[in-house]
PDB file of C-alpha atoms in Angstrom:
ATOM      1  CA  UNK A  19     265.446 117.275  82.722  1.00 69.00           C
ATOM      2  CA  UNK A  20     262.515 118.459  84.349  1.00 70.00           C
ATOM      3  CA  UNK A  21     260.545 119.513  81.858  1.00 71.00           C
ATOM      4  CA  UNK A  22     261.968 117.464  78.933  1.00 74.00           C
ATOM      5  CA  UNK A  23     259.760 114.382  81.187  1.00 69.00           C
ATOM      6  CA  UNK A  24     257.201 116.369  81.709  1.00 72.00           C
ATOM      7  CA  UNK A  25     257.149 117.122  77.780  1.00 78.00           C
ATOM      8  CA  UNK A  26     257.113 113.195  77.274  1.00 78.00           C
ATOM      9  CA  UNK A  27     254.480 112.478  79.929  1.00 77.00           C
ATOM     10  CA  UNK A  28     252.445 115.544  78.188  1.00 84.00           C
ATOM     11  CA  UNK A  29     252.766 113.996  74.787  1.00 87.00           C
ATOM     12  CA  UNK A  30     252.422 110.472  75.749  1.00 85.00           C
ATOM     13  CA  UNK A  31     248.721 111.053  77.083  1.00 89.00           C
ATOM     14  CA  UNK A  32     247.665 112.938  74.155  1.00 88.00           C
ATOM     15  CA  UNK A  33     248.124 110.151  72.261  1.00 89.00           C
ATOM     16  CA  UNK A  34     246.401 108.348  74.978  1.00 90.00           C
ATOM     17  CA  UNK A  35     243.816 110.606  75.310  1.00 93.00           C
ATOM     18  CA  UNK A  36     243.445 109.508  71.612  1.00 90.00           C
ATOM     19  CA  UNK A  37     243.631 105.930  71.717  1.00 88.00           C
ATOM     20  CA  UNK A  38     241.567 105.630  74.605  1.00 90.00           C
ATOM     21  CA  UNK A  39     238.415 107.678  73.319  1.00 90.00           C
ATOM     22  CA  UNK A  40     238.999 110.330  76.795  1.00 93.00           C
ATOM     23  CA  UNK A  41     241.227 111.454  79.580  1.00 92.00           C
ATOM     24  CA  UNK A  42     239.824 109.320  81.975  1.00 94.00           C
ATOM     25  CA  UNK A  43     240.732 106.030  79.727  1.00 92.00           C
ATOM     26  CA  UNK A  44     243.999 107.728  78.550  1.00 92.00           C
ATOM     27  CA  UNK A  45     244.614 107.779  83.064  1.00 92.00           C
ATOM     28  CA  UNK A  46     243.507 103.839  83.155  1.00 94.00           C
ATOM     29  CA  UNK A  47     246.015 103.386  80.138  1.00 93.00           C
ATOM     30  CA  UNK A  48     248.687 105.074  82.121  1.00 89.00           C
ATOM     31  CA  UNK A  49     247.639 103.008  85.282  1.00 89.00           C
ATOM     32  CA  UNK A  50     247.975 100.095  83.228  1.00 91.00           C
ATOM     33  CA  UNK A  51     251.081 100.853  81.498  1.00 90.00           C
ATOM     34  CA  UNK A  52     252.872 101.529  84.989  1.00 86.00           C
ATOM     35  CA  UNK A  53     251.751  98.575  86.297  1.00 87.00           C
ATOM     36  CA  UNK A  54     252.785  96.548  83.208  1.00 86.00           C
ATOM     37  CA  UNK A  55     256.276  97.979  82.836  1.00 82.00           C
ATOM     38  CA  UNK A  56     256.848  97.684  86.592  1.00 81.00           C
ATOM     39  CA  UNK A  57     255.966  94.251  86.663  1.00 80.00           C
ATOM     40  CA  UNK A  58     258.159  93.268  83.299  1.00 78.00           C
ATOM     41  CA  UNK A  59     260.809  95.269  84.123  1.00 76.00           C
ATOM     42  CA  UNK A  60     260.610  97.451  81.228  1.00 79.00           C
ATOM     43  CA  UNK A  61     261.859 100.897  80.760  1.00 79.00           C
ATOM     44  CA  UNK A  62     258.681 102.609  81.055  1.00 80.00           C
ATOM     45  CA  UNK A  63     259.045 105.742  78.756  1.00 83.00           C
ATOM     46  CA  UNK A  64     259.978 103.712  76.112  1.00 82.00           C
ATOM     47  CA  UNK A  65     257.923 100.971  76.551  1.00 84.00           C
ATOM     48  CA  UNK A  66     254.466 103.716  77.172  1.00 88.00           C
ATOM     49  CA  UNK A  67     255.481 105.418  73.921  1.00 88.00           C
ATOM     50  CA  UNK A  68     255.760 102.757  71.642  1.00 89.00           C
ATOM     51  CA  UNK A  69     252.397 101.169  73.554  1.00 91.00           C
ATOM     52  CA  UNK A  70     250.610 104.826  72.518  1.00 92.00           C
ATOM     53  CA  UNK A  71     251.852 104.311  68.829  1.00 91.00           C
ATOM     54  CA  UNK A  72     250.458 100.538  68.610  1.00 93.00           C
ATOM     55  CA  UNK A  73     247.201 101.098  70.202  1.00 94.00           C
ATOM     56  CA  UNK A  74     246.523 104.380  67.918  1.00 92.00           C
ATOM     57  CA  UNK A  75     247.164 102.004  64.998  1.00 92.00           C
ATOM     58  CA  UNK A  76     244.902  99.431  66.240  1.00 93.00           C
ATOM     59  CA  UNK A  77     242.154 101.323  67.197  1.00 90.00           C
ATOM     60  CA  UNK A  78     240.845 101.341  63.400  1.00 82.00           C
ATOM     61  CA  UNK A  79     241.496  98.042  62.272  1.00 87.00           C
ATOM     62  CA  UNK A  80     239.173  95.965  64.109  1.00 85.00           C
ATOM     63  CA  UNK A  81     241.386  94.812  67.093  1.00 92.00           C
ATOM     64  CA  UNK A  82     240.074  95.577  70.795  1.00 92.00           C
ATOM     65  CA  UNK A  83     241.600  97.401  73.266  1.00 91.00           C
ATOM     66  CA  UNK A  84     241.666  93.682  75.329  1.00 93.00           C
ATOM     67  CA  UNK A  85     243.330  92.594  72.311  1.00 95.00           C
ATOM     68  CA  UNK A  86     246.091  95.291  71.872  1.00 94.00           C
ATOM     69  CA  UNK A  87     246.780  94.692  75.774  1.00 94.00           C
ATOM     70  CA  UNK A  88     247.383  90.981  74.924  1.00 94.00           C
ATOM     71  CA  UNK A  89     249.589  91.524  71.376  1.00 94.00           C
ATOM     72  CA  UNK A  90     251.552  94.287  74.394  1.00 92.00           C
ATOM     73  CA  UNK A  91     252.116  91.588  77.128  1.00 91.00           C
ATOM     74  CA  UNK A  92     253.011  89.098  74.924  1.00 93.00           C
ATOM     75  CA  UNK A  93     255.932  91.634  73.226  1.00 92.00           C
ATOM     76  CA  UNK A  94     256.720  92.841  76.776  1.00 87.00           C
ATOM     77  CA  UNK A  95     257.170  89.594  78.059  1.00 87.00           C
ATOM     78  CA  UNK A  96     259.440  88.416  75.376  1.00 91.00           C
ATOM     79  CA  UNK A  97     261.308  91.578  75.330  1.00 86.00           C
ATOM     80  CA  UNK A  98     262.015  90.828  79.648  1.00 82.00           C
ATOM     81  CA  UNK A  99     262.449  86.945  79.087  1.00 85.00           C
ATOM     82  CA  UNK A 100     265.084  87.065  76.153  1.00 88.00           C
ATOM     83  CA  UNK A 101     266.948  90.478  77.557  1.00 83.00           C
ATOM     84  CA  UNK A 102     265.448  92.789  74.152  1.00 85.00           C
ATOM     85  CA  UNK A 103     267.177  96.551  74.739  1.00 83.00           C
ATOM     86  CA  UNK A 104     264.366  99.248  75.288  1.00 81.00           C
ATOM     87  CA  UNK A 105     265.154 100.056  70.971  1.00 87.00           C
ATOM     88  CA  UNK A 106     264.318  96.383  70.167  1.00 90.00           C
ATOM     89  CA  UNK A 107     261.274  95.830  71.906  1.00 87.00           C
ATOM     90  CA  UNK A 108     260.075  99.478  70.214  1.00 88.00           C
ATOM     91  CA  UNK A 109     261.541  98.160  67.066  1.00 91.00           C
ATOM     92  CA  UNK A 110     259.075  95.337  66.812  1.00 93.00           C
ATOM     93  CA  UNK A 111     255.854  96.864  68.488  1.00 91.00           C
ATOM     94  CA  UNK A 112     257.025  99.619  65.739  1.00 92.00           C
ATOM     95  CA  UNK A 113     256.539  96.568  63.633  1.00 94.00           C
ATOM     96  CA  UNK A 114     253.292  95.454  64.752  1.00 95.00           C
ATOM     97  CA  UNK A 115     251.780  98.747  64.407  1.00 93.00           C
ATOM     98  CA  UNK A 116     252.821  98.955  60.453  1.00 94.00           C
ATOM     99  CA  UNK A 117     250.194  95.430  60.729  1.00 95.00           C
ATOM    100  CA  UNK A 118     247.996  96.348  62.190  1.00 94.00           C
ATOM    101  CA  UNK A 119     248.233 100.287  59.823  1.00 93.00           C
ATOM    102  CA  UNK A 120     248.274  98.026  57.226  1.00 93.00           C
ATOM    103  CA  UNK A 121     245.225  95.454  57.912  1.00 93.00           C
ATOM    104  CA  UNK A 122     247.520  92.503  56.094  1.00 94.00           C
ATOM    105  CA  UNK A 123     250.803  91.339  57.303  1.00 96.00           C
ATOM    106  CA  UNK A 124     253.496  90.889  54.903  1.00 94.00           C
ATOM    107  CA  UNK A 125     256.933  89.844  54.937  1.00 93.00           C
ATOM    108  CA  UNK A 126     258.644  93.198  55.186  1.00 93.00           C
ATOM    109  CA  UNK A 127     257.005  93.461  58.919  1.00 94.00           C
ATOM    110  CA  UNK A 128     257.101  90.021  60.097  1.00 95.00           C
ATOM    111  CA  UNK A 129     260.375  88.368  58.361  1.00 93.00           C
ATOM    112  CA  UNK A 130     262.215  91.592  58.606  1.00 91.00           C
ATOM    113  CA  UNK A 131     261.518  94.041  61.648  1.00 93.00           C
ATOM    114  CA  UNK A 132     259.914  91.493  63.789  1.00 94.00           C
ATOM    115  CA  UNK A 133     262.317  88.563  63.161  1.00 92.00           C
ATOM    116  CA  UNK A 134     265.610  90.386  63.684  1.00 93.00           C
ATOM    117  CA  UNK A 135     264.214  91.455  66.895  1.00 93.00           C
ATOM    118  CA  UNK A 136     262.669  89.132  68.292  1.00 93.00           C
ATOM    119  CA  UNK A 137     264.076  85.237  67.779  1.00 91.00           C
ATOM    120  CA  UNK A 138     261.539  82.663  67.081  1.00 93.00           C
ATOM    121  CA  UNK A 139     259.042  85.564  65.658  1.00 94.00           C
ATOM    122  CA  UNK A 140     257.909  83.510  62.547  1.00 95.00           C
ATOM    123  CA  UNK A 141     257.727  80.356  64.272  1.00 96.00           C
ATOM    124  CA  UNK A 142     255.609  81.537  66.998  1.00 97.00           C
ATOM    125  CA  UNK A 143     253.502  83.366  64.388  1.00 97.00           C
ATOM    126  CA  UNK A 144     252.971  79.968  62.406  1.00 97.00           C
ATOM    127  CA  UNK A 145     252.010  78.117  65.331  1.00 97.00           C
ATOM    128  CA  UNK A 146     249.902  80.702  66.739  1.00 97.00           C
ATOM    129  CA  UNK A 147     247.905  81.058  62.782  1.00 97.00           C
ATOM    130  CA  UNK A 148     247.660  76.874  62.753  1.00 97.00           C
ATOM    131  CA  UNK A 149     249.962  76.380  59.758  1.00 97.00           C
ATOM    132  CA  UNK A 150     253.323  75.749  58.529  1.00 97.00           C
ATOM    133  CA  UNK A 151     255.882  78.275  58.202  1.00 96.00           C
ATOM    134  CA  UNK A 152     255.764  77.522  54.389  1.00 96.00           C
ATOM    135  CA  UNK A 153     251.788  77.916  54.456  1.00 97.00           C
ATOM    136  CA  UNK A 154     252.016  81.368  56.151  1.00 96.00           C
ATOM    137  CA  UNK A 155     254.813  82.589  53.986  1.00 95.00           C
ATOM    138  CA  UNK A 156     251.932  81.661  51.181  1.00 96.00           C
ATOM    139  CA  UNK A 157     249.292  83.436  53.064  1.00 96.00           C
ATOM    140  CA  UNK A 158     251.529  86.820  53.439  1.00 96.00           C
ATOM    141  CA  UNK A 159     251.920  86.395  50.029  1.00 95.00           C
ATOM    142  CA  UNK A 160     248.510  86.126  48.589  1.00 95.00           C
ATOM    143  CA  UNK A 161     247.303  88.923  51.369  1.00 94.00           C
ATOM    144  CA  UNK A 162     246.065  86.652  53.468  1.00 95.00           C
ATOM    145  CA  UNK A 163     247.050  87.029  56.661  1.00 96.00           C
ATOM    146  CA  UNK A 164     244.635  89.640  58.224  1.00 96.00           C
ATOM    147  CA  UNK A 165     245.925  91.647  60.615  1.00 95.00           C
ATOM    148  CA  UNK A 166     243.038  91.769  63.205  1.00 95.00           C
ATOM    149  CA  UNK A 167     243.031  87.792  63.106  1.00 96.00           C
ATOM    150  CA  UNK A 168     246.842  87.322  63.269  1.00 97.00           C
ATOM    151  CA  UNK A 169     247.748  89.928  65.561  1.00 96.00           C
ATOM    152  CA  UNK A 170     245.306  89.084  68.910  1.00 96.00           C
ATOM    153  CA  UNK A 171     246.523  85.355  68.131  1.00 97.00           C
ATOM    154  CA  UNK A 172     250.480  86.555  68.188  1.00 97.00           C
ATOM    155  CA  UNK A 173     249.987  87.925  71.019  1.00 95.00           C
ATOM    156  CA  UNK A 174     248.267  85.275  72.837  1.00 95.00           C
ATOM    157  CA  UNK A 175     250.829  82.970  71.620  1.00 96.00           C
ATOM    158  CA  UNK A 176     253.959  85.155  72.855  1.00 94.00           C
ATOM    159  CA  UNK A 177     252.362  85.764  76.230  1.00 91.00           C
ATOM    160  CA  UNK A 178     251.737  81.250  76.679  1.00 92.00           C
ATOM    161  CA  UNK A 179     255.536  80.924  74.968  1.00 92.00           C
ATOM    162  CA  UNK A 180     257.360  84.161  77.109  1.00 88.00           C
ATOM    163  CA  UNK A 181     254.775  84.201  80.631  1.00 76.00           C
ATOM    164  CA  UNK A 182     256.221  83.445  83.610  1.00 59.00           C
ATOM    165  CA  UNK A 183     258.223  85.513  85.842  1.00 55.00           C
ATOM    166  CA  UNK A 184     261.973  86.312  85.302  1.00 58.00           C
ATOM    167  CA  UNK A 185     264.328  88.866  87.326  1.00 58.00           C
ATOM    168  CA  UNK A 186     267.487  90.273  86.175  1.00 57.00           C
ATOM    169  CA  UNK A 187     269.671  93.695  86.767  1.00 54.00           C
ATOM    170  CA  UNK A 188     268.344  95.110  83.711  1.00 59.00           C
ATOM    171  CA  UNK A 189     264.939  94.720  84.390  1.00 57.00           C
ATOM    172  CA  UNK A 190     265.811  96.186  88.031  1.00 59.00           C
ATOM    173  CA  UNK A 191     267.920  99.357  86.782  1.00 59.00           C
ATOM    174  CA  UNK A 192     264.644  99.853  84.082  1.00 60.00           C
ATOM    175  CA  UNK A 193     262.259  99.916  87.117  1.00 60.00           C
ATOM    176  CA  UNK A 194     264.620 102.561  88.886  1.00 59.00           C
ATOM    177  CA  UNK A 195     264.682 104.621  85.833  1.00 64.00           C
ATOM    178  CA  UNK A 196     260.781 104.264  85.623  1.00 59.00           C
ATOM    179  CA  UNK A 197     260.667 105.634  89.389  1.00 64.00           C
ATOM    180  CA  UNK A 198     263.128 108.403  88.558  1.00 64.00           C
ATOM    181  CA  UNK A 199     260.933 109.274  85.568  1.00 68.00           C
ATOM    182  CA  UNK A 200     258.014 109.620  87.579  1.00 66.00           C
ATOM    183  CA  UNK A 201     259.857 111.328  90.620  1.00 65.00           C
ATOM    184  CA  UNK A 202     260.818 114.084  88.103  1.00 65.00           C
ATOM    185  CA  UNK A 203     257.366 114.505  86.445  1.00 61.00           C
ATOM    186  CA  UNK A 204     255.884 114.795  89.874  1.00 62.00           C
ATOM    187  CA  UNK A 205     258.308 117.389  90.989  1.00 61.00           C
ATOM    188  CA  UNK A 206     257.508 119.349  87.888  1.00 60.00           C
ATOM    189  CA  UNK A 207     253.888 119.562  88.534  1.00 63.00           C
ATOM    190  CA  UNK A 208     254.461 120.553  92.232  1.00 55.00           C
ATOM    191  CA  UNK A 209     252.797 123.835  93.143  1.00 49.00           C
TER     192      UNK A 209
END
């Protein structure tokens, strides 16, 4: 067990390392990640590695690092709200990356992945883009809806619809598991 996290830890700041441009922003990354996780009550392992894949997909497509921090929250804090298992809220920052891989979002992504995770997706994503539902169906359609402008407004959107603090066992038994993940990682890097 002790080197199977130490394995994920090792592969989760290479890509990182990656994302970030350098160890020493891969470390802030981590910092933030812990931080973020602990706060939401998210299981952090799963929650860091599907974080790693999303920013490596939006380094390239014209979306900050600010910005992939808000489009995270925003998921993270719908995932603790609504009670999304660790597989769902991967499942639809899986999603989001494939937009952001992409540069246009299209139905497949949003409709399918995102919606069945995550209830109220297209809604949210309409209001956030300034249209109708019907108008940004069109817009996926036709190619229209650019991933670097939709995503940094989804997120923003999620984070004003989901903010707010919420506590529940779940969220408590994730931040245990978090600790314990880090206690063992630790221990394996002991001299």
């Amino acid at each position: 067990a002790l080197f199977a996290a130490q394995q994920l830890a090792d592969k989760l700041k290479n890509a990182l390392t990656y994302s970030a441009g350098s160890a020493a922003g891969a470390n802030r990354e981590l910092s933030y990640l812990r931080e973020t996780s602990r706060s939401l009550g998210l299981d952090f392992s799963s929650a860091a590695q599907a974080y790693a894949k999303f920013a490596a997909a939006t380094k390239c497509s014209g979306i900050s690092a600010a910005q992939t921090r808000t489009v995270f929250e925003g998921i993270a804090a719908a995932s603790s709200k609504l009670g999304l298992s660790a597989d769902e809220t991967q499942g639809a920052l899986l999603a989001l990356s494939q937009m952001a891989s992409k540069g246009t979002v299209q139905a497949e992504e949003l409709r399918g992945q995102l919606g069945e995770r995550l209830p109220g997706a297209l809604k949210i994503a309409a209001q956030a883009m300034g249209v109708t539902q019907a108008e940004l169906g069109k817009m996926m359609e036709t190619g229209q809806l650019i991933a670097s402008d939709f995503l940094p407004k989804f997120g923003a959107a999620l984070k004003n619809e989901f903010g707010g603090s919420v506590n529940s066992l779940t969220m408590e038994i994730n931040r245990l598991n978090s600790s314990w993940d880090v206690w063992k990682q630790n221990f394996s890097n002991a001299d």
